[in-house]
Amino acid sequence: MLNQRIQAVKASPTLRFTALAKQLQAEGKQVINLAAGEPDFDTPDFIKAAAVQAIQSGFTKYTPTTGTPDLKAAIAARLLKERGLSYKPEQIAVTCGAKQAIYNLLMVLVEQGDEVLIPSPYWVSYPEMVRLAGATPVELRTDPKNGFQLDPAAVAKACTPRTKVLILNSPSNPTGVVLSADCLKKLAQVAREKNLWIISDEIYSQLSYGTDSPSIATVAPEVMDRTIVVDGVSKAYAMTGWRIGYLAGPKEVVDAASRLQDHSTSNPTSISQKAAVAALTGDQSPIHEMVKEFSWRRDFLVKRLKSIEKISFVEPHGAFYCFVDISASGMKSDPFAEKFLKESLVAAIPGSGFGWDSCVRLSFALGRKDLEEGLNRFDQFIRSV
Ligand code: PMP
Ligand code: GLU
């Protein structure tokens, strides 16, 4: 018999649909992948070259658990330059992807019976990680009529004596919504009043369009001592397979997360760490090009979706997703996504895993022609159901 912790956890629907789309493509089917949770661009060559150099020079052994000094220095420099946040190396831990950073944090911050506030729609892994840590996820439903913005008063109202952590994710997966500086300041005030830790998942911080995506730690320095910023190279540098993320925050939390990592994965891959140093310190123009392209696709998608009847959506300002309400089809998100894949050969992620069964997540991390074709098929499919 498996233990109760894992019995309460579902497989990741984002990973399942992404794998399914890739498998159908490998079988030669003309599947359009609107499910992608990763940039379609290749990792820039100079980053790959740093990895090759690491292998050839024998940089192939264990490193310190939470990362090499040069990578921590590169991360600290970027956090300072981009977000005005000053961290010492001992306040930073490099992890096997941002996912491990969030997992480690929950494992060290919460006890059995503690509550973790998760704004909804949420990224699929947050509630599952909270459950694995033995705590209780508490969903804070936002409203598409208010652009899925998080209401600080609603956060305060949801707090109980057991509430320990607030998870923020701006820009958001799956909505692409960016929280304003004003909203973040108010949330910081609530966190202080209610004595909450803040896990600020900023993995899409480099990917925002026509707006800034500030960190709560930047706009409200008074919560630096209770905030852990999570980021990584996966999305901004098209490096999802390399598995490098990080967390930055109070030393006591970083030390605890580091002890946990000592006894679980040890260091992230030495070769990927060298590649990440190159990414963070090297020429940033490939990233700017990528953001420009995402911005074009975002505009295209918004315009095209506006011309489709029977759906509604909130315009994304960051990440590479749009969360579309398909309830007028009379179908729930899972049968909708399955039928859409089977009949139209387009993969989209059902909203159920994000806490919203009335929506599907469409990604614009795919080439222009495929995006156009995928949206044409979406239009036809919506008309037919
Ligand atoms: N947070 C969010 C909101 C994400 O969408 C992802 C995507 N995988 C992650 C964290 C994890 O990123 P990584 O691939 O670096 O583990
Ligand atoms: N985060 C991406 C997504 O939401 C990748 C898959 C995953 O790790 O969940 O699609």
CSV table of C-alpha atoms in Angstrom, one decimal, residues 144-145 147-148 175 298-308 310-316 321-326 359-360 362 378:
chain,number,residue,atom,x,y,z
A,144,PRO,CA,-12.0,37.2,-14.6
A,145,LYS,CA,-14.4,40.2,-14.5
A,147,GLY,CA,-9.0,40.7,-14.8
A,148,PHE,CA,-8.1,37.8,-12.4
A,175,THR,CA,-3.5,33.6,-17.0
A,298,ARG,CA,0.6,37.6,-27.9
A,299,ASP,CA,-0.9,40.5,-29.9
A,300,PHE,CA,-1.8,38.2,-32.7
A,301,LEU,CA,-3.5,35.7,-30.3
A,302,VAL,CA,-5.4,38.4,-28.6
A,303,LYS,CA,-6.7,39.9,-31.9
A,304,ARG,CA,-7.6,36.4,-33.2
A,305,LEU,CA,-9.4,35.3,-30.0
A,306,LYS,CA,-11.4,38.5,-30.0
A,307,SER,CA,-12.9,37.5,-33.4
A,308,ILE,CA,-14.1,34.1,-32.0
A,310,LYS,CA,-18.8,32.1,-27.6
A,311,ILE,CA,-15.5,32.5,-25.7
A,312,SER,CA,-14.1,35.0,-23.3
A,313,PHE,CA,-10.7,35.7,-21.9
A,314,VAL,CA,-8.5,38.1,-19.9
A,315,GLU,CA,-5.7,39.6,-22.0
A,316,PRO,CA,-2.4,38.3,-20.9
A,321,TYR,CA,-0.4,31.7,-21.9
A,322,CYS,CA,-4.0,32.8,-22.3
A,323,PHE,CA,-6.7,31.2,-20.2
A,324,VAL,CA,-9.9,31.0,-22.3
A,325,ASP,CA,-13.4,30.4,-21.0
A,326,ILE,CA,-15.1,27.7,-23.0
A,359,CYS,CA,-11.4,27.2,-19.1
A,360,VAL,CA,-8.6,25.8,-21.3
A,362,LEU,CA,-3.7,28.1,-24.8
A,378,PHE,CA,-9.9,26.4,-32.3
